[in-house]
PDB file of C-alpha atoms and ligand atoms in Angstrom:
ATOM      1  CA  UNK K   1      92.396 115.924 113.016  1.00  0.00           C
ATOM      2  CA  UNK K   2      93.709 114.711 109.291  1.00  0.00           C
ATOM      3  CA  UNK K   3      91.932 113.134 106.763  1.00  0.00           C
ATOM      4  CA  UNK K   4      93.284 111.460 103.485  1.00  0.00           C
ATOM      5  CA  UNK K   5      91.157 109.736 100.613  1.00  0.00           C
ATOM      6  CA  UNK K   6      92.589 107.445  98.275  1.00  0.00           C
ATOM      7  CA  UNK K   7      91.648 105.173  95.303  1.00  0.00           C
ATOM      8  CA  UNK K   8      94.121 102.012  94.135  1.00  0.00           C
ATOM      9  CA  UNK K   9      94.363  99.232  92.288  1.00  0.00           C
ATOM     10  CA  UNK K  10      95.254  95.365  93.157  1.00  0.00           C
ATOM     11  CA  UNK K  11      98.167  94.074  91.415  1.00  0.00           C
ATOM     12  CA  UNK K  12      96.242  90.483  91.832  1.00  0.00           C
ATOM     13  CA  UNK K  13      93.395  89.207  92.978  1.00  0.00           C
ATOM     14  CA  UNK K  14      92.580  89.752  96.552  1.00  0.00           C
ATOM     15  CA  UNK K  15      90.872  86.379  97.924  1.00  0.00           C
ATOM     16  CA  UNK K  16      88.811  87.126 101.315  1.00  0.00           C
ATOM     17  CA  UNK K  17      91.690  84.923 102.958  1.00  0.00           C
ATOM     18  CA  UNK K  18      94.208  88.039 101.805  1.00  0.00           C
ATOM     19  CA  UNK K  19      91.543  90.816 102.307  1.00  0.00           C
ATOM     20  CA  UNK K  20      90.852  89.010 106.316  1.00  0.00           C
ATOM     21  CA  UNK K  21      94.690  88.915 106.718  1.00  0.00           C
ATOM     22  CA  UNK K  22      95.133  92.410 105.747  1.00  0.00           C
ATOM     23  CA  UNK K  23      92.351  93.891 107.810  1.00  0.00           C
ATOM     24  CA  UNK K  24      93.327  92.008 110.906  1.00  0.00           C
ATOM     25  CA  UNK K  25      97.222  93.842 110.627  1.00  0.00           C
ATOM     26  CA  UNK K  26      95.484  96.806 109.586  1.00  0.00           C
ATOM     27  CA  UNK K  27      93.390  96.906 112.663  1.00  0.00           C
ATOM     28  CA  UNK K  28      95.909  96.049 115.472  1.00  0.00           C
ATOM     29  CA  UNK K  29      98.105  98.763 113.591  1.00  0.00           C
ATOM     30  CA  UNK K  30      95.879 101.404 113.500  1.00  0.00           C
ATOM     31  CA  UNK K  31      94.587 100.733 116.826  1.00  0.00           C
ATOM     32  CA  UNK K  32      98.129 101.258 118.248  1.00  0.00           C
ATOM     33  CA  UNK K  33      98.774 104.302 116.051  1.00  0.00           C
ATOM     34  CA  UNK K  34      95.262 106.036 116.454  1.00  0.00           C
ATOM     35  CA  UNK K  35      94.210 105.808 113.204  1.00  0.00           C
ATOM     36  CA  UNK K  36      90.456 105.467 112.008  1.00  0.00           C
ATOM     37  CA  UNK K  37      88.547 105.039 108.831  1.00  0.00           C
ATOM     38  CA  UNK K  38      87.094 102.834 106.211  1.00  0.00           C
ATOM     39  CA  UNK K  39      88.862 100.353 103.654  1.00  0.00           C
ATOM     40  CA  UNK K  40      86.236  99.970 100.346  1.00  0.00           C
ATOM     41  CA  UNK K  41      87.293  96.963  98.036  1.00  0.00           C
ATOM     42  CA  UNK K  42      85.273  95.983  94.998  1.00  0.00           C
ATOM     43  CA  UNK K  43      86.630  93.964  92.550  1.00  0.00           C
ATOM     44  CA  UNK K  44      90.341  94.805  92.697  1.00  0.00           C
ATOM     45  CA  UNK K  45      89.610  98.650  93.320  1.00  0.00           C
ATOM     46  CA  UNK K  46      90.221  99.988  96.899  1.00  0.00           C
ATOM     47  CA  UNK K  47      88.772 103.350  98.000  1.00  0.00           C
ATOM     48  CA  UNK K  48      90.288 104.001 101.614  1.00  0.00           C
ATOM     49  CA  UNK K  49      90.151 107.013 103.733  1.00  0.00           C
ATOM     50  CA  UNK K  50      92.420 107.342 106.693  1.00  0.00           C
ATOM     51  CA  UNK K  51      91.844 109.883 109.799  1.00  0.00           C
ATOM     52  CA  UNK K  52      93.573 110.570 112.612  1.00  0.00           C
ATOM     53  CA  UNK K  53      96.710 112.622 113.890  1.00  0.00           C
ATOM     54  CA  UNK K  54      98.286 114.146 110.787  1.00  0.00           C
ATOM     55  CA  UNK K  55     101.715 112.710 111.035  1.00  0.00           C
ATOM     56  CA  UNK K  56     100.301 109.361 111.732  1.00  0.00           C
ATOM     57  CA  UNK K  57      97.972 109.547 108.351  1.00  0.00           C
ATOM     58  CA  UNK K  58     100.970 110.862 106.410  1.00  0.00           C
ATOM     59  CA  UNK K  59     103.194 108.063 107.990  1.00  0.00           C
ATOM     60  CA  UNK K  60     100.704 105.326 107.141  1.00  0.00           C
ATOM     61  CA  UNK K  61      99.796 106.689 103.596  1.00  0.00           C
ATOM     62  CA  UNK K  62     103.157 106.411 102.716  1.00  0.00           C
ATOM     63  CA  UNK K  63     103.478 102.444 104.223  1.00  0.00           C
ATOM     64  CA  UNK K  64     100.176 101.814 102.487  1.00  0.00           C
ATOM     65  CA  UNK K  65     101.383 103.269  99.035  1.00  0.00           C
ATOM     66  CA  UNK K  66     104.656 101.509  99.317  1.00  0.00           C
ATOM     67  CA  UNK K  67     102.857  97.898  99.542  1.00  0.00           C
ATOM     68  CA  UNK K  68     103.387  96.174  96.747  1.00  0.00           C
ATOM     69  CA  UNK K  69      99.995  94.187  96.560  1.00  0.00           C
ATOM     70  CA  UNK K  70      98.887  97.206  94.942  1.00  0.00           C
ATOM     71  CA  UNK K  71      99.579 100.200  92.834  1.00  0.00           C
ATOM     72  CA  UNK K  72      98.012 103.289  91.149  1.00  0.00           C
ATOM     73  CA  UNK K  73      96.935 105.002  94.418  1.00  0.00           C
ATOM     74  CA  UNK K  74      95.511 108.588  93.874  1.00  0.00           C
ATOM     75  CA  UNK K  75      95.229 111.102  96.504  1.00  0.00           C
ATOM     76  CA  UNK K  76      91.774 112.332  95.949  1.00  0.00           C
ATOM     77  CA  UNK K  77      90.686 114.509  99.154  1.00  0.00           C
ATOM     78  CA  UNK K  78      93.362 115.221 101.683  1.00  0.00           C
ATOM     79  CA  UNK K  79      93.219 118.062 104.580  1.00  0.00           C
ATOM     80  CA  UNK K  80      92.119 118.908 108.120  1.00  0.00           C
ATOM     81  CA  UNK K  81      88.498 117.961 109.513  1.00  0.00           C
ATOM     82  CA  UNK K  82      86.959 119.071 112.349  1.00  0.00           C
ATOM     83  CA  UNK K  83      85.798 115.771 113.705  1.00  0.00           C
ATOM     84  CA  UNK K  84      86.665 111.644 113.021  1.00  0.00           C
ATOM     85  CA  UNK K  85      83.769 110.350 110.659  1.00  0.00           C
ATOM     86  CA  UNK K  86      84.491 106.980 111.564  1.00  0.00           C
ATOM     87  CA  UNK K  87      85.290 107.266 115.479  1.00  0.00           C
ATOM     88  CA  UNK K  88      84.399 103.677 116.365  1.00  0.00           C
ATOM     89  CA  UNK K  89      86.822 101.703 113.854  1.00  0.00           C
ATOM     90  CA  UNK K  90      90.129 101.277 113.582  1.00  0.00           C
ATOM     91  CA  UNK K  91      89.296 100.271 109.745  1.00  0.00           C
ATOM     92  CA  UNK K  92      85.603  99.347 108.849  1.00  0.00           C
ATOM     93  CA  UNK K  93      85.388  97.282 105.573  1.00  0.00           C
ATOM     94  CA  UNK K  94      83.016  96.943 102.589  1.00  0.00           C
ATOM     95  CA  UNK K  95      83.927  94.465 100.123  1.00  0.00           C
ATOM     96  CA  UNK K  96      81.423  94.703  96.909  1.00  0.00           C
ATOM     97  CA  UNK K  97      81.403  92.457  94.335  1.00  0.00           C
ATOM     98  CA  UNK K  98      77.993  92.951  92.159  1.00  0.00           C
ATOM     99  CA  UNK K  99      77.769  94.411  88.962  1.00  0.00           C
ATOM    100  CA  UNK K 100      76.355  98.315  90.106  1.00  0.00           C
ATOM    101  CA  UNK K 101      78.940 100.169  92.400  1.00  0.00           C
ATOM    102  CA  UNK K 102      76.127  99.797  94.992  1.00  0.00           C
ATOM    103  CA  UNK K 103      72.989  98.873  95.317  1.00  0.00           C
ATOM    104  CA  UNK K 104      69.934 100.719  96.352  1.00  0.00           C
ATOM    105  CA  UNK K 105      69.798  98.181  99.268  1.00  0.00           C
ATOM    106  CA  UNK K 106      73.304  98.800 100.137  1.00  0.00           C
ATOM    107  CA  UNK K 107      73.250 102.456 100.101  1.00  0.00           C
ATOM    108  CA  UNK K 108      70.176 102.128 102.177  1.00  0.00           C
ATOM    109  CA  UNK K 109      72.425  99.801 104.554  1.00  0.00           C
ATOM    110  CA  UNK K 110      75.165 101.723 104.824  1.00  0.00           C
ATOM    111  CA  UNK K 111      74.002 105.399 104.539  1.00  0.00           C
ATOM    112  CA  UNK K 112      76.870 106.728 106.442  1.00  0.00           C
ATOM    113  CA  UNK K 113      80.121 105.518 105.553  1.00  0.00           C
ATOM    114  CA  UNK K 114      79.153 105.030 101.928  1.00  0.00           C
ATOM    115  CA  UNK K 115      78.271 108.451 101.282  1.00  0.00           C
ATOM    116  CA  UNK K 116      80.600 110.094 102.642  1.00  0.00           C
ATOM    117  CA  UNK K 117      83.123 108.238 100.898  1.00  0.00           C
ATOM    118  CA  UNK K 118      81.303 109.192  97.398  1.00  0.00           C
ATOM    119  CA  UNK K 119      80.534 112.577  98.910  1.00  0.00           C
ATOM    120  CA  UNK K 120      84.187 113.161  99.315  1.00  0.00           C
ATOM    121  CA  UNK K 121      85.232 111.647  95.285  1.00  0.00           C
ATOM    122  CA  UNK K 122      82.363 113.754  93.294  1.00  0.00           C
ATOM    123  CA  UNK K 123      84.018 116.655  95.376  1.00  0.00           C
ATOM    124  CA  UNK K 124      86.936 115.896  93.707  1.00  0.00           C
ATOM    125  CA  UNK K 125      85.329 115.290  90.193  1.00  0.00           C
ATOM    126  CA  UNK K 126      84.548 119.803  89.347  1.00  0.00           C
TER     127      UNK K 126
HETATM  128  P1  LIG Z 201     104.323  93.221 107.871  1.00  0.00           P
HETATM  129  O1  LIG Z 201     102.878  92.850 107.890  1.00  0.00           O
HETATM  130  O2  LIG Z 201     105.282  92.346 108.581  1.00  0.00           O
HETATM  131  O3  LIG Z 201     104.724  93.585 106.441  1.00  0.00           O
HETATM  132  C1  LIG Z 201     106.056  93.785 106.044  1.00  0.00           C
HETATM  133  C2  LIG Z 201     106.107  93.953 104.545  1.00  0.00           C
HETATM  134  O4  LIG Z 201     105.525  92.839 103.863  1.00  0.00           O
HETATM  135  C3  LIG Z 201     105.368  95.176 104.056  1.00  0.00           C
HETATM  136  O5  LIG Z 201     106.138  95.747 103.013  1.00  0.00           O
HETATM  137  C4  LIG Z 201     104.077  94.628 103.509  1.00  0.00           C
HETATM  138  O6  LIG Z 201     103.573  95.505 102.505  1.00  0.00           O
HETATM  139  C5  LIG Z 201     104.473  93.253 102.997  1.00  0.00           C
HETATM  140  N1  LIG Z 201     103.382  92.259 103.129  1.00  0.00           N
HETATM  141  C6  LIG Z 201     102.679  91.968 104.243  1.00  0.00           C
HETATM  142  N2  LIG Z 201     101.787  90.993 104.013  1.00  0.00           N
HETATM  143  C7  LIG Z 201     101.940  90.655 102.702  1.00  0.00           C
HETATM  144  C8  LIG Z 201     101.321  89.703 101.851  1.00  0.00           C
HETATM  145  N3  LIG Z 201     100.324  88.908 102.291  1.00  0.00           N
HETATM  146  N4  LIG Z 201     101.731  89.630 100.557  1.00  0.00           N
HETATM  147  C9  LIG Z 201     102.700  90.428 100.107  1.00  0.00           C
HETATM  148  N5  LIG Z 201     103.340  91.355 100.848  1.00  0.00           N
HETATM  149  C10 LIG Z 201     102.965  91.459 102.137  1.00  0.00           C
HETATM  150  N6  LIG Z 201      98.140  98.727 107.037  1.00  0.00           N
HETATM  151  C11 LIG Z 201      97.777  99.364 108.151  1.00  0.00           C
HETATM  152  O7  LIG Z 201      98.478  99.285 109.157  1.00  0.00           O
HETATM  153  N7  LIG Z 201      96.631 100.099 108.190  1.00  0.00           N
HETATM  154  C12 LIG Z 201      95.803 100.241 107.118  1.00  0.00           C
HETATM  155  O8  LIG Z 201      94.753 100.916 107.231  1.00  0.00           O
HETATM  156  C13 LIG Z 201      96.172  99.584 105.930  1.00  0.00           C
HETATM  157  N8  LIG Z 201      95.413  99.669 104.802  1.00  0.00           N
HETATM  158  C14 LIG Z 201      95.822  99.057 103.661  1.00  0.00           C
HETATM  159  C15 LIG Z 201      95.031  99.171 102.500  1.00  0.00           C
HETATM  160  C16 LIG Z 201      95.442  98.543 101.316  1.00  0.00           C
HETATM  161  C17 LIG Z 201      94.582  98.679 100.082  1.00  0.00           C
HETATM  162  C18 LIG Z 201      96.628  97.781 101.290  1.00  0.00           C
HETATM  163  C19 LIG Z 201      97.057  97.095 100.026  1.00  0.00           C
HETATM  164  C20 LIG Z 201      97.398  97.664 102.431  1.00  0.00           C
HETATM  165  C21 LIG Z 201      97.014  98.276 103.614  1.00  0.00           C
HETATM  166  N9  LIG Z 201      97.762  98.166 104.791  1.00  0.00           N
HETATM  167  C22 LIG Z 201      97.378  98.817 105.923  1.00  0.00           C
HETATM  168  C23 LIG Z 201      98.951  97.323 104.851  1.00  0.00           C
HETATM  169  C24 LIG Z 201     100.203  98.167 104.754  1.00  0.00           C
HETATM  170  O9  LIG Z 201     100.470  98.499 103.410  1.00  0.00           O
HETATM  171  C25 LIG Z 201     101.397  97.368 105.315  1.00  0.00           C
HETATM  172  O10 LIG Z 201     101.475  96.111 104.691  1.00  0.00           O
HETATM  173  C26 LIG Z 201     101.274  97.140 106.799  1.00  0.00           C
HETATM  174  O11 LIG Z 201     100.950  98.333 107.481  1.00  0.00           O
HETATM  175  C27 LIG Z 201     102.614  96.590 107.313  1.00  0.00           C
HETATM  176  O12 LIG Z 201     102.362  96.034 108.556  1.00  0.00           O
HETATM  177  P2  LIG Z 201     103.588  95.612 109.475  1.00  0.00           P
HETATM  178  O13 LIG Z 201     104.397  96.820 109.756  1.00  0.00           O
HETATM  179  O14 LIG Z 201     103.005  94.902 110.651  1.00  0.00           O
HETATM  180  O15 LIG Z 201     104.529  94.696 108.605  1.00  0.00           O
END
């Protein structure tokens, strides 16, 4: 099992009509290909990891870099794991849009998949 992190930017503004559009491909595609993991967006920045066979998370990266609706992706954690953090979804979604990266409420919410995406970036940040 691979994992890959990544951070990147929107080249415009991502309504919820785009961001429902683009989960709903991303979810039938990485449903067919295996591929798990969670898709953070908060105002124009996306923090995505992918997991899954690594071929198919090398193959997908490189789709996903290539899209045009967005640029500046950074690799930030990349490697083998021992087991899927995010079994059940073919891409579960935050989008935030308030002024603190997250709340106390929302980190209380969403213990698991928000941590371990921060856990993985301050890993990064020695
Ligand atoms: P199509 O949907 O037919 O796309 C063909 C081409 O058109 C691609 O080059 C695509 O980038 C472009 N395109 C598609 N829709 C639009 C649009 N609304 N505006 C402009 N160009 C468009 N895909 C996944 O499969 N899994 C993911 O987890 C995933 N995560 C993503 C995360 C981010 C932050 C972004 C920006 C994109 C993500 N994508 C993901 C989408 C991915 O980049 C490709 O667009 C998608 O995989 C292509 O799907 P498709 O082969 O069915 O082709």
């Amino acid at each position: 099992m691979y994992h890959l992190l990544y951070v990147s930017h929107a080249k415009k503004k991502f309504t919820d009509g785009d961001l429902t559009e683009l989960l709903i491909k991303a979810r039938k595609n990485n449903s067919d290909t295996n591929i798990t993991g969670m898709l953070i967006h908060r105002d124009g920045n996306f923090i995505q990891v992918l997991e899954g066979e690594e071929d198919a998370v090398k193959k997908l990266y490189g789709i996903i870099e290539a899209d045009k609706r967005h640029d500046g992706t950074i690799v930030i954690s990349e490697g083998p794991i021992p087991e899927r953090q995010f079994a059940r979804w073919a891409m579960d979604f935050r989008n935030y849009s308030k002024n603190a990266l997250f709340t106390p409420e929302e980190m209380s919410n969403d213990k698991y998949g928000v941590l371990m995406v921060l856990t993985e970036f301050v890993k990064t940040m020695r």
